[in-house]
Each structure stands twice: as C-alpha cells, then as structure tokens.
C-alpha cells in the first residue's frame, strides 16, 4: 500500500496557501485571494502553517533572499509557484496542487548544484548571506475584537511563537502565528495573538554562532537598562504593504525607535499602480468618470479594512470585506451590494471591542497630518486607528452611492484612495513618512494595527518615480 502517496494526495486536496506579494503584485494578490476563496483553500498566516508558497507579482531580485527564507521555513510536503500577473494565478495554483501531491516532485532536491537555491517553480533564487543583510521579517500579531453583541472575538494580550529560518538564508527570523477567534452563543472568548521577533545584522551587535544576533542594551523611557533587539518589519508579511520594510528597535515588546526604508520596486517599473489607475489615466488627459473612480476608491478602502480586520484577529469580517471588494471590482451595481455593505458597516463600525482594541493607537491630529503632507481619509479622520477605520466606512458608503455618476473626475476635487494624487509626491509617500513617529512607544502588536490603519501603497511611489523619470 502506497501510504506516502496517499498522504500526499490527501494534503493536496485542500492545501493551505501562503501568499507572498511582491511590489507591483496587487492585481495578482487580489485574484489569488478571490480564487482561493472560491476554491475554499485556506490562506496561511505563517510558513509553518502552509503547504504551498504562492509568490504574486513581477519578479523582484532584491526580495529573492526573503522569499527563499519563507520557502525554507515551509515544512514538507510543500510546493512553490509564481504568478507574475492576475492571469497566471489559476495555472500557478493548479501546478502547486499537482506538485504537492506528486511523490516525484517532493523527492526532487531544492538545492541546485551551483549552490543557489532553486524554487519549485524552476526559477533561480539567490540566498542571502549570513551577515548583515536587512532581509528578515517579523510578523507581529494583534488581538481580535469580539463583542457580546457582535459575535467576533478579541483582546490586547499576545503570545510569542517563534520559528527559526535556515542559516543558509541569512539572519534568522521568527514568524508569528495568529489564530482566528470564534464567538460562542454571543459570549466573549479567549484569544492569543501571535508575534515574532526576527533579528538582522548590521547594527553593531554581537552575534551568536549561526548568525543569530544577541540583544544589545539600552536605556528605556524610565531610565532602566533593558535589552534591545533590532527587528525589520516586512517586506513579506501577511496583510502588509508589499515591499515596505520598517526597522524597529524593541525593548521587550515596545518599539523604542522606528525607521522606514524606501519601499522596494520590481525590475519592470510599475507604470500604473492598481488602486490609482483612474487618476493616472486622468492625469494623462483621459476622461475618467466619477463613478469609475468612486468604485475603485471604495474597493481600495474595503481592501484596507480587510487587512486591518485580519491583523486585529477578526477573519470572518475580513472575508466579508474582501467579497464586497471583489464584487465592486467586477462591476456589481450599487443596489446589488448596498444592503450587504450596510450590514458590514454597522457590524464593524459599532463593534465595541474593535474600538476598545484600537482606541488611542497611532493618534495624529488633523493639523499634524496636514502639516506632514497627509491627505485623504487619514487626514480627515484626525484621530487614532478607530477614527481611521470609521472614516473608511463613511467614505465607502458615500462612494457606493456615486458609482453611476458619468461626469469626468477633476484632480482637484476627487481624491485617490489615499489622498490627493500628485505625480511628484504621491499620498502614500506622506503616509510612509508619518509611520515612524506613530510607532515609537507602541507595542509590537499595536504597531501592526497602526500600519494597517494607514495602509500606504508602495506601488504609488514606484509609479510616481516612473512618471517623473519618463518626463525627464
């Protein structure tokens, strides 16, 4: 009896997929999330949970080492596939499922003779050095909201679950776990919120054998000498801006310092960032209807809400947000989504525990936001994470009512999803610049919520660089 083959075929029936989104891969990510939902294949939050690694987006050599570390952390049996664009997703998933269930593929070594790591998709991927490359990543989880009356689950406490990467892939990294939370008959449940601490070299700290950095010591805000750990957040976290890396210094689970690295870009310039395509076309002189822009803006806010709800530990409502997002992107009329959207907005907007979980985090006044060049929902909200997600909900309601307006958009009147579109300074640039100040003093789990509540789009920066460069 072929027990091994039987086990492989069983694993391949409903594989868990870890989705790694590269810069410029928004369209591929959205399609992957849609297809996985239709197939009822679970999305994995960490490599330890995954059977298939799906790399979404155009190739980005700067992230080969980071992708390889994710791959090396996947337990066997496993498969790795790449979907550069939305049209490649179905074929990639079919290939991944076939490889996962193939005994021959599972026995194929993943090390090329030259020493470069070869992915299961056949493409060459070069491992990072064991020294000070800042390619590690940390997945800090946050608590999930749950109210007695809204049936979700949550809290602020979190537990650590660390998993070391392969020494050959460079600095060790830890991948946090975060479980879904389920209410029972309207009563609140217990929840654990995963977070990880990943180290990287290059900060002058001592290293233990194998490249694992030792913690340094530094004075905290109370004058005590505590261990410090230098950790990069990103660039390949679940529910995280693709290509963004924020280097933080942790004492315990509190961020003492934060610095945002310039977001990475793919080899081929992102001429049209997905969420701002209507505004890019309008800036080029094309007539774009207000309704088309409103539809894209509402879908973008739903995508951002889905990330925030997922990070906060409310996966059921994150799925609802993604379904509504996909319906809008597929052209569903407002009347077809209106009632579902209203139920979603009431449930999320009135959740007392979600508000409690996010209240006071990442507070920034409207005056400070405007002074930093921030516009859009983040500036209008003028408050904390709670105010920002409620502003998204209000904007979505308004935009769904405008999806049939035929008049052309005006750049000075109609905002892009993250603010006023300017080629020389896209709105996400101000959001990225604002992040370090908001993260200082925050707990690691709260930092993930703060980033999700601003949700900068690094593809905007790549598109702006491409436009400015083509003009020059």
CSV table of C-alpha atoms in Angstrom, one decimal:
chain,number,residue,atom,x,y,z
A,1,UNK,CA,0.0,0.0,0.0
A,2,UNK,CA,1.4,3.4,-1.0
A,3,UNK,CA,1.0,5.2,2.3
A,4,UNK,CA,3.2,8.1,1.3
A,5,UNK,CA,1.4,8.7,-1.9
A,6,UNK,CA,-1.9,8.5,-0.2
A,7,UNK,CA,-0.8,11.1,2.4
A,8,UNK,CA,0.4,13.4,-0.3
A,9,UNK,CA,-2.8,13.2,-2.3
A,10,UNK,CA,-4.8,13.9,0.9
A,11,UNK,CA,-2.7,17.0,1.6
A,12,UNK,CA,-3.2,18.3,-2.0
A,13,UNK,CA,-7.0,18.1,-1.8
A,14,UNK,CA,-7.2,21.3,0.2
A,15,UNK,CA,-3.8,22.9,0.6
A,16,UNK,CA,-3.1,25.9,2.8
A,17,UNK,CA,-1.5,28.7,0.8
A,18,UNK,CA,1.0,31.3,2.0
A,19,UNK,CA,0.6,34.3,-0.3
A,20,UNK,CA,3.8,36.4,-0.6
A,21,UNK,CA,3.0,39.6,-2.5
A,22,UNK,CA,5.9,41.3,-4.4
A,23,UNK,CA,5.9,45.1,-5.3
A,24,UNK,CA,3.6,45.6,-8.3
A,25,UNK,CA,1.7,42.5,-7.4
A,26,UNK,CA,-1.6,44.0,-6.2
A,27,UNK,CA,-3.7,42.6,-9.1
A,28,UNK,CA,-2.2,39.2,-8.7
A,29,UNK,CA,-2.8,39.2,-5.0
A,30,UNK,CA,-6.5,40.2,-5.4
A,31,UNK,CA,-7.0,37.5,-8.0
A,32,UNK,CA,-5.3,34.9,-5.7
A,33,UNK,CA,-7.4,35.9,-2.7
A,34,UNK,CA,-10.6,35.6,-4.9
A,35,UNK,CA,-9.7,32.2,-6.4
A,36,UNK,CA,-8.6,30.8,-3.1
A,37,UNK,CA,-11.9,31.8,-1.5
A,38,UNK,CA,-13.9,30.2,-4.4
A,39,UNK,CA,-11.9,27.0,-4.0
A,40,UNK,CA,-12.2,27.1,-0.3
A,41,UNK,CA,-8.4,26.8,0.1
A,42,UNK,CA,-7.3,28.4,3.4
A,43,UNK,CA,-4.8,31.3,3.5
A,44,UNK,CA,-1.9,30.5,5.8
A,45,UNK,CA,-0.6,33.3,8.0
A,46,UNK,CA,2.9,31.8,8.5
A,47,UNK,CA,5.2,29.4,6.7
A,48,UNK,CA,4.7,26.8,9.4
A,49,UNK,CA,1.0,26.6,8.5
A,50,UNK,CA,1.5,26.4,4.7
A,51,UNK,CA,1.6,23.7,2.1
A,52,UNK,CA,2.0,25.9,-1.0
A,53,UNK,CA,4.0,29.2,-1.3
A,54,UNK,CA,2.4,31.4,-3.9
A,55,UNK,CA,4.6,34.3,-5.0
A,56,UNK,CA,2.3,37.0,-6.5
A,57,UNK,CA,3.7,39.9,-8.7
A,58,UNK,CA,6.5,40.6,-11.1
A,59,UNK,CA,10.0,39.4,-10.2
A,60,UNK,CA,11.9,41.5,-7.7
A,61,UNK,CA,15.5,40.3,-7.3
A,62,UNK,CA,16.0,42.4,-4.2
A,63,UNK,CA,13.5,40.1,-2.5
A,64,UNK,CA,14.9,36.7,-3.6
A,65,UNK,CA,16.6,36.1,-0.3
A,66,UNK,CA,13.5,37.0,1.7
A,67,UNK,CA,11.3,34.7,-0.5
A,68,UNK,CA,13.8,31.9,0.0
A,69,UNK,CA,13.6,32.2,3.7
A,70,UNK,CA,9.9,31.8,3.6
A,71,UNK,CA,10.3,28.8,1.3
A,72,UNK,CA,12.9,27.2,3.6
A,73,UNK,CA,10.5,27.6,6.6
A,74,UNK,CA,7.7,25.6,4.9
A,75,UNK,CA,7.5,22.1,6.2
A,76,UNK,CA,7.4,19.2,3.8
A,77,UNK,CA,5.4,18.3,1.8
A,78,UNK,CA,5.4,21.6,0.1
A,79,UNK,CA,5.3,23.3,-3.3
A,80,UNK,CA,6.3,26.8,-4.6
A,81,UNK,CA,4.8,28.6,-7.5
A,82,UNK,CA,4.9,32.1,-9.0
A,83,UNK,CA,2.1,34.1,-10.6
A,84,UNK,CA,3.6,37.3,-12.1
A,85,UNK,CA,0.1,38.7,-13.0
A,86,UNK,CA,-3.6,38.1,-12.3
A,87,UNK,CA,-3.9,35.9,-15.4
A,88,UNK,CA,-1.3,33.5,-14.1
A,89,UNK,CA,-2.9,32.7,-10.8
A,90,UNK,CA,-5.2,29.8,-11.8
A,91,UNK,CA,-2.4,28.0,-13.6
A,92,UNK,CA,0.1,28.5,-10.7
A,93,UNK,CA,-2.4,27.1,-8.2
A,94,UNK,CA,-3.1,24.1,-10.3
A,95,UNK,CA,0.6,23.5,-10.7
A,96,UNK,CA,1.2,23.9,-6.9
A,97,UNK,CA,-1.6,21.4,-6.1
A,98,UNK,CA,-0.1,18.9,-8.6
A,99,UNK,CA,3.4,19.2,-7.2
A,100,UNK,CA,2.2,18.9,-3.7
A,101,UNK,CA,0.5,15.6,-4.5
A,102,UNK,CA,3.4,14.2,-6.6
A,103,UNK,CA,5.9,11.9,-4.8
A,104,UNK,CA,8.4,12.5,-7.5
A,105,UNK,CA,8.3,16.3,-7.0
A,106,UNK,CA,8.6,16.0,-3.3
A,107,UNK,CA,11.7,13.9,-3.6
A,108,UNK,CA,13.3,16.4,-6.0
A,109,UNK,CA,16.1,18.3,-4.2
A,110,UNK,CA,15.7,22.1,-3.9
A,111,UNK,CA,19.4,22.9,-4.0
A,112,UNK,CA,20.9,23.5,-7.4
A,113,UNK,CA,24.5,22.2,-7.9
A,114,UNK,CA,25.9,25.7,-8.1
A,115,UNK,CA,24.7,26.4,-4.5
A,116,UNK,CA,21.9,28.8,-5.5
A,117,UNK,CA,18.6,27.9,-4.1
A,118,UNK,CA,16.1,26.7,-6.8
A,119,UNK,CA,12.4,27.2,-6.2
A,120,UNK,CA,9.9,24.5,-7.2
A,121,UNK,CA,8.8,26.9,-9.9
A,122,UNK,CA,12.2,26.3,-11.6
A,123,UNK,CA,13.4,29.9,-11.2
A,124,UNK,CA,16.8,30.8,-9.7
A,125,UNK,CA,16.7,32.4,-6.3
A,126,UNK,CA,19.9,33.5,-4.7
A,127,UNK,CA,20.2,33.1,-1.0
A,128,UNK,CA,21.1,36.0,1.3
A,129,UNK,CA,24.4,36.0,3.2
A,130,UNK,CA,24.6,35.1,6.8
A,131,UNK,CA,25.8,38.6,7.6
A,132,UNK,CA,24.1,41.9,7.9
A,133,UNK,CA,21.5,42.0,5.1
A,134,UNK,CA,18.3,43.5,6.3
A,135,UNK,CA,16.0,41.0,4.7
A,136,UNK,CA,14.5,39.3,7.7
A,137,UNK,CA,10.9,39.9,8.7
A,138,UNK,CA,8.7,39.8,11.7
A,139,UNK,CA,5.0,39.0,11.9
A,140,UNK,CA,3.6,40.7,14.9
A,141,UNK,CA,0.0,39.7,15.5
A,142,UNK,CA,-2.7,41.7,17.2
A,143,UNK,CA,-5.7,40.7,19.3
A,144,UNK,CA,-9.1,40.0,17.7
A,145,UNK,CA,-12.1,42.0,18.6
A,146,UNK,CA,-15.2,40.3,20.0
A,147,UNK,CA,-18.3,41.9,21.5
A,148,UNK,CA,-21.1,40.2,23.3
A,149,UNK,CA,-23.4,41.5,20.7
A,150,UNK,CA,-21.4,41.3,17.5
A,151,UNK,CA,-20.0,37.7,17.9
A,152,UNK,CA,-16.4,38.4,17.0
A,153,UNK,CA,-13.5,37.8,19.4
A,154,UNK,CA,-10.5,39.7,20.7
A,155,UNK,CA,-8.3,41.3,23.4
A,156,UNK,CA,-4.9,43.0,23.7
A,157,UNK,CA,-2.8,40.1,25.1
A,158,UNK,CA,-0.5,38.3,22.8
A,159,UNK,CA,1.8,35.2,22.9
A,160,UNK,CA,5.0,34.6,21.1
A,161,UNK,CA,5.5,31.8,18.7
A,162,UNK,CA,9.0,31.8,17.1
A,163,UNK,CA,10.2,29.7,14.2
A,164,UNK,CA,13.9,30.0,13.1
A,165,UNK,CA,14.8,30.1,9.4
A,166,UNK,CA,17.6,28.2,7.7
A,167,UNK,CA,21.1,29.5,8.5
A,168,UNK,CA,22.0,29.5,4.8
A,169,UNK,CA,19.3,32.0,4.1
A,170,UNK,CA,20.9,34.8,6.2
A,171,UNK,CA,19.8,36.1,9.6
A,172,UNK,CA,17.3,34.0,11.5
A,173,UNK,CA,13.7,35.2,11.5
A,174,UNK,CA,10.6,34.4,13.5
A,175,UNK,CA,7.2,34.1,12.1
A,176,UNK,CA,4.3,34.8,14.4
A,177,UNK,CA,1.1,32.9,14.5
A,178,UNK,CA,-2.4,34.3,14.9
A,179,UNK,CA,-5.4,32.2,15.2
A,180,UNK,CA,-8.9,33.0,14.2
A,181,UNK,CA,-11.3,33.7,17.0
A,182,UNK,CA,-14.8,32.4,17.2
A,183,UNK,CA,-17.6,33.6,19.5
A,184,UNK,CA,-19.8,31.0,21.1
A,185,UNK,CA,-23.5,31.8,21.5
A,186,UNK,CA,-22.8,35.6,21.8
A,187,UNK,CA,-20.3,35.2,24.6
A,188,UNK,CA,-16.7,36.5,24.5
A,189,UNK,CA,-13.9,34.0,24.0
A,190,UNK,CA,-10.3,33.8,24.9
A,191,UNK,CA,-7.7,34.7,22.3
A,192,UNK,CA,-3.9,34.5,21.8
A,193,UNK,CA,-2.2,36.9,19.5
A,194,UNK,CA,1.0,35.8,17.8
A,195,UNK,CA,4.0,37.9,17.4
A,196,UNK,CA,7.6,37.1,16.4
A,197,UNK,CA,10.9,38.7,16.8
A,198,UNK,CA,13.3,38.4,13.9
A,199,UNK,CA,16.9,39.7,14.0
A,200,UNK,CA,19.1,41.1,11.4
A,201,UNK,CA,22.8,42.1,11.4
A,202,UNK,CA,24.4,45.3,10.6
A,203,UNK,CA,23.6,47.1,13.8
A,204,UNK,CA,26.9,46.6,15.6
A,205,UNK,CA,25.6,44.0,18.0
A,206,UNK,CA,27.3,40.8,18.9
A,207,UNK,CA,26.2,37.6,17.1
A,208,UNK,CA,25.9,34.1,18.4
A,209,UNK,CA,27.0,31.1,16.3
A,210,UNK,CA,24.8,30.7,13.1
A,211,UNK,CA,24.3,34.5,12.7
A,212,UNK,CA,21.6,35.0,15.4
A,213,UNK,CA,22.1,38.5,16.8
A,214,UNK,CA,22.4,39.0,20.5
A,215,UNK,CA,20.3,41.7,22.1
A,216,UNK,CA,22.1,44.9,22.9
A,217,UNK,CA,21.4,47.0,26.0
A,218,UNK,CA,19.9,50.5,26.0
A,219,UNK,CA,18.2,52.9,28.3
A,220,UNK,CA,14.4,52.8,28.2
A,221,UNK,CA,12.0,55.7,28.8
A,222,UNK,CA,12.1,55.0,32.6
A,223,UNK,CA,15.9,55.2,32.7
A,224,UNK,CA,16.3,51.4,33.1
A,225,UNK,CA,18.9,49.5,31.1
A,226,UNK,CA,17.0,46.8,29.1
A,227,UNK,CA,17.9,44.5,26.2
A,228,UNK,CA,17.3,46.0,22.8
A,229,UNK,CA,16.6,43.9,19.7
A,230,UNK,CA,16.7,45.4,16.1
A,231,UNK,CA,13.9,43.9,14.0
A,232,UNK,CA,12.8,44.6,10.4
A,233,UNK,CA,9.0,44.5,9.9
A,234,UNK,CA,8.4,43.4,6.3
A,235,UNK,CA,8.8,43.3,3.4
A,236,UNK,CA,6.8,40.0,3.1
A,237,UNK,CA,4.3,39.9,5.9
A,238,UNK,CA,0.7,38.8,5.5
A,239,UNK,CA,-1.6,41.8,5.3
A,240,UNK,CA,1.3,44.2,4.9
A,241,UNK,CA,2.2,46.8,2.2
A,242,UNK,CA,4.2,44.8,-0.3
A,243,UNK,CA,7.9,45.8,-0.4
A,244,UNK,CA,7.7,48.1,2.7
A,245,UNK,CA,10.3,47.5,5.4
A,246,UNK,CA,10.3,49.3,8.8
A,247,UNK,CA,13.3,48.8,11.0
A,248,UNK,CA,12.4,49.0,14.7
A,249,UNK,CA,14.3,48.7,17.9
A,250,UNK,CA,12.4,46.7,20.5
A,251,UNK,CA,12.8,46.7,24.3
A,252,UNK,CA,10.6,43.9,25.4
A,253,UNK,CA,7.6,44.2,23.0
A,254,UNK,CA,7.7,48.0,22.9
A,255,UNK,CA,9.0,49.9,19.9
A,256,UNK,CA,11.7,52.4,21.0
A,257,UNK,CA,12.8,53.6,17.6
A,258,UNK,CA,11.4,53.1,14.1
A,259,UNK,CA,12.7,53.9,10.6
A,260,UNK,CA,11.0,53.3,7.3
A,261,UNK,CA,13.2,52.0,4.4
A,262,UNK,CA,12.4,53.2,0.9
A,263,UNK,CA,9.9,50.7,-0.5
A,264,UNK,CA,11.3,48.2,-3.0
A,265,UNK,CA,10.2,48.2,-6.6
A,266,UNK,CA,10.1,45.4,-9.2
A,267,UNK,CA,12.6,45.2,-12.1
A,268,UNK,CA,10.0,46.4,-14.5
A,269,UNK,CA,8.7,49.8,-13.4
A,270,UNK,CA,5.1,49.9,-12.2
A,271,UNK,CA,3.7,52.4,-14.7
A,272,UNK,CA,0.1,52.0,-13.3
A,273,UNK,CA,-0.3,51.2,-9.6
A,274,UNK,CA,-3.5,49.2,-9.4
A,275,UNK,CA,-5.5,51.4,-6.9
A,276,UNK,CA,-4.7,54.7,-8.6
A,277,UNK,CA,-5.2,53.7,-12.3
A,278,UNK,CA,-8.2,56.0,-12.8
A,279,UNK,CA,-6.2,59.0,-11.5
A,280,UNK,CA,-3.1,58.1,-13.6
A,281,UNK,CA,-5.3,58.0,-16.7
A,282,UNK,CA,-6.9,61.3,-15.8
A,283,UNK,CA,-3.5,62.9,-15.2
A,284,UNK,CA,-2.6,61.7,-18.7
A,285,UNK,CA,-5.5,63.6,-20.2
A,286,UNK,CA,-8.0,60.7,-20.4
A,287,UNK,CA,-11.7,61.4,-19.5
A,288,UNK,CA,-12.4,59.1,-16.5
A,289,UNK,CA,-15.9,59.0,-15.0
A,290,UNK,CA,-16.5,60.0,-11.3
A,291,UNK,CA,-18.4,56.7,-10.9
A,292,UNK,CA,-15.4,54.6,-12.0
A,293,UNK,CA,-13.1,56.5,-9.6
A,294,UNK,CA,-15.6,56.1,-6.8
A,295,UNK,CA,-15.9,52.3,-7.4
A,296,UNK,CA,-12.1,51.9,-7.3
A,297,UNK,CA,-11.8,54.1,-4.2
A,298,UNK,CA,-14.5,52.1,-2.4
A,299,UNK,CA,-12.9,48.8,-3.3
A,300,UNK,CA,-9.5,50.1,-2.1
A,301,UNK,CA,-10.9,51.1,1.3
A,302,UNK,CA,-12.6,47.6,1.6
A,303,UNK,CA,-9.2,46.0,0.9
A,304,UNK,CA,-7.6,48.2,3.6
A,305,UNK,CA,-10.4,47.3,6.0
A,306,UNK,CA,-9.9,43.6,5.3
A,307,UNK,CA,-6.2,43.9,6.2
A,308,UNK,CA,-7.0,45.7,9.4
A,309,UNK,CA,-9.7,43.2,10.4
A,310,UNK,CA,-7.3,40.3,9.6
A,311,UNK,CA,-4.5,41.8,11.7
A,312,UNK,CA,-6.9,42.5,14.5
A,313,UNK,CA,-8.0,38.9,14.5
A,314,UNK,CA,-11.5,39.2,13.0
A,315,UNK,CA,-11.1,36.9,10.0
A,316,UNK,CA,-14.9,36.4,9.4
A,317,UNK,CA,-15.4,40.1,8.7
A,318,UNK,CA,-12.2,40.3,6.7
A,319,UNK,CA,-13.7,37.8,4.3
A,320,UNK,CA,-16.9,39.8,4.1
A,321,UNK,CA,-14.8,42.9,3.2
A,322,UNK,CA,-12.9,41.0,0.5
A,323,UNK,CA,-16.1,39.6,-1.0
A,324,UNK,CA,-17.6,43.1,-1.2
A,325,UNK,CA,-14.3,44.4,-2.7
A,326,UNK,CA,-14.3,41.8,-5.4
A,327,UNK,CA,-17.9,42.4,-6.3
A,328,UNK,CA,-17.2,46.1,-6.8
A,329,UNK,CA,-14.1,45.4,-8.9
A,330,UNK,CA,-16.2,43.0,-11.0
A,331,UNK,CA,-18.7,45.8,-11.7
A,332,UNK,CA,-21.6,44.9,-9.4
A,333,UNK,CA,-24.1,47.8,-9.3
A,334,UNK,CA,-24.6,49.7,-6.0
A,335,UNK,CA,-28.1,48.3,-5.4
A,336,UNK,CA,-26.6,44.7,-5.5
A,337,UNK,CA,-24.1,45.4,-2.7
A,338,UNK,CA,-25.9,48.1,-0.8
A,339,UNK,CA,-27.6,46.0,1.8
A,340,UNK,CA,-24.7,43.7,2.4
A,341,UNK,CA,-22.4,46.7,2.7
A,342,UNK,CA,-24.7,48.4,5.2
A,343,UNK,CA,-24.8,45.3,7.4
A,344,UNK,CA,-21.0,45.1,7.2
A,345,UNK,CA,-20.5,48.8,8.0
A,346,UNK,CA,-22.9,48.6,11.0
A,347,UNK,CA,-21.3,45.4,12.4
A,348,UNK,CA,-17.7,46.8,12.1
A,349,UNK,CA,-18.5,50.4,12.9
A,350,UNK,CA,-20.5,49.5,16.1
A,351,UNK,CA,-18.1,46.9,17.4
A,352,UNK,CA,-17.3,48.0,20.9
A,353,UNK,CA,-14.4,45.6,21.3
A,354,UNK,CA,-12.8,46.5,18.0
A,355,UNK,CA,-13.0,50.1,19.1
A,356,UNK,CA,-11.5,49.2,22.5
A,357,UNK,CA,-8.7,47.3,20.8
A,358,UNK,CA,-7.7,50.2,18.6
A,359,UNK,CA,-8.6,53.2,20.7
A,360,UNK,CA,-5.7,55.6,21.3
A,361,UNK,CA,-3.3,53.8,18.9
A,362,UNK,CA,-1.4,55.9,16.4
A,363,UNK,CA,-3.1,59.1,17.3
A,364,UNK,CA,-2.4,62.0,15.0
A,365,UNK,CA,-4.4,65.3,14.8
A,366,UNK,CA,-5.7,66.7,11.6
A,367,UNK,CA,-3.4,69.6,11.9
A,368,UNK,CA,-0.3,67.4,12.3
A,369,UNK,CA,-1.4,65.2,9.4
A,370,UNK,CA,-1.9,68.2,7.1
A,371,UNK,CA,1.4,69.6,8.2
A,372,UNK,CA,3.1,66.3,7.2
A,373,UNK,CA,1.5,66.4,3.8
A,374,UNK,CA,-1.0,63.7,4.6
A,375,UNK,CA,-4.4,64.0,2.9
A,376,UNK,CA,-7.4,61.7,2.2
A,377,UNK,CA,-9.1,59.6,4.9
A,378,UNK,CA,-6.2,59.6,7.3
A,379,UNK,CA,-6.2,63.4,7.4
A,380,UNK,CA,-10.0,63.8,7.6
A,381,UNK,CA,-10.2,61.2,10.4
A,382,UNK,CA,-7.9,63.3,12.6
A,383,UNK,CA,-7.5,60.8,15.4
A,384,UNK,CA,-6.5,57.2,16.1
A,385,UNK,CA,-6.9,53.8,14.4
A,386,UNK,CA,-10.6,53.7,15.4
A,387,UNK,CA,-11.3,57.0,13.8
A,388,UNK,CA,-9.4,56.0,10.6
A,389,UNK,CA,-11.3,52.7,10.0
A,390,UNK,CA,-14.6,54.5,10.7
A,391,UNK,CA,-13.7,57.2,8.2
A,392,UNK,CA,-13.1,54.4,5.6
A,393,UNK,CA,-16.6,53.1,6.3
A,394,UNK,CA,-18.2,56.5,5.9
A,395,UNK,CA,-16.3,57.1,2.6
A,396,UNK,CA,-17.3,53.7,1.3
A,397,UNK,CA,-21.0,54.4,1.9
A,398,UNK,CA,-20.7,57.7,0.1
A,399,UNK,CA,-18.7,56.2,-2.9
A,400,UNK,CA,-21.2,53.4,-3.4
A,401,UNK,CA,-23.9,56.0,-4.0
A,402,UNK,CA,-21.8,57.7,-6.6
A,403,UNK,CA,-20.8,54.7,-8.8
A,404,UNK,CA,-23.2,55.6,-11.6
A,405,UNK,CA,-22.1,59.3,-12.0
A,406,UNK,CA,-20.9,59.8,-15.6
A,407,UNK,CA,-19.2,63.2,-15.2
A,408,UNK,CA,-15.4,63.2,-15.6
A,409,UNK,CA,-13.3,63.4,-12.5
A,410,UNK,CA,-11.3,66.5,-11.6
A,411,UNK,CA,-8.0,66.0,-9.9
A,412,UNK,CA,-8.5,69.0,-7.6
A,413,UNK,CA,-11.9,67.7,-6.4
A,414,UNK,CA,-11.8,63.8,-6.5
A,415,UNK,CA,-9.2,62.2,-4.2
A,416,UNK,CA,-7.4,59.0,-4.9
A,417,UNK,CA,-7.9,56.3,-2.2
A,418,UNK,CA,-5.1,57.6,0.0
A,419,UNK,CA,-5.4,61.3,-0.8
A,420,UNK,CA,-4.8,64.0,-3.4
A,421,UNK,CA,-2.8,62.5,-6.3
A,422,UNK,CA,0.4,64.3,-7.3
A,423,UNK,CA,3.0,62.6,-9.5
A,424,UNK,CA,5.8,64.4,-7.7
A,425,UNK,CA,4.6,63.3,-4.3
A,426,UNK,CA,2.0,60.6,-4.2
A,427,UNK,CA,-0.1,60.4,-1.0
A,428,UNK,CA,1.5,57.2,0.2
A,429,UNK,CA,4.8,58.9,0.5
A,430,UNK,CA,3.5,61.1,3.3
A,431,UNK,CA,1.9,58.1,5.0
A,432,UNK,CA,5.2,56.2,5.0
A,433,UNK,CA,7.0,59.2,6.4
A,434,UNK,CA,4.4,59.6,9.1
A,435,UNK,CA,4.7,56.0,10.3
A,436,UNK,CA,8.0,56.0,12.4
A,437,UNK,CA,6.7,58.8,14.7
A,438,UNK,CA,3.4,56.9,15.3
A,439,UNK,CA,5.2,53.6,16.0
A,440,UNK,CA,7.6,54.9,18.6
A,441,UNK,CA,6.4,53.8,22.1
A,442,UNK,CA,3.8,51.4,20.7
A,443,UNK,CA,3.7,47.7,21.5
A,444,UNK,CA,4.6,45.4,18.6
A,445,UNK,CA,1.0,44.1,18.1
A,446,UNK,CA,-0.3,47.7,18.2
A,447,UNK,CA,2.3,48.7,15.5
A,448,UNK,CA,0.8,46.2,13.1
A,449,UNK,CA,-2.6,47.8,13.7
A,450,UNK,CA,-1.2,51.3,13.2
A,451,UNK,CA,0.4,50.4,9.8
A,452,UNK,CA,-2.8,48.6,8.7
A,453,UNK,CA,-4.9,51.7,9.6
A,454,UNK,CA,-2.8,53.9,7.3
A,455,UNK,CA,-2.1,51.1,4.7
A,456,UNK,CA,0.3,53.0,2.4
A,457,UNK,CA,0.6,51.7,-1.1
A,458,UNK,CA,4.3,51.4,-2.1
A,459,UNK,CA,3.2,50.9,-5.8
A,460,UNK,CA,2.2,54.6,-5.8
A,461,UNK,CA,5.8,55.6,-5.2
A,462,UNK,CA,7.1,53.3,-8.0
A,463,UNK,CA,4.5,54.6,-10.4
A,464,UNK,CA,5.4,58.2,-9.5
A,465,UNK,CA,9.1,57.6,-10.0
A,466,UNK,CA,8.4,56.0,-13.3
A,467,UNK,CA,6.3,59.0,-14.5
A,468,UNK,CA,8.8,61.6,-13.3
A,469,UNK,CA,11.7,59.6,-14.9
A,470,UNK,CA,9.8,59.4,-18.2
A,471,UNK,CA,9.2,63.1,-18.2
A,472,UNK,CA,12.9,63.9,-17.5
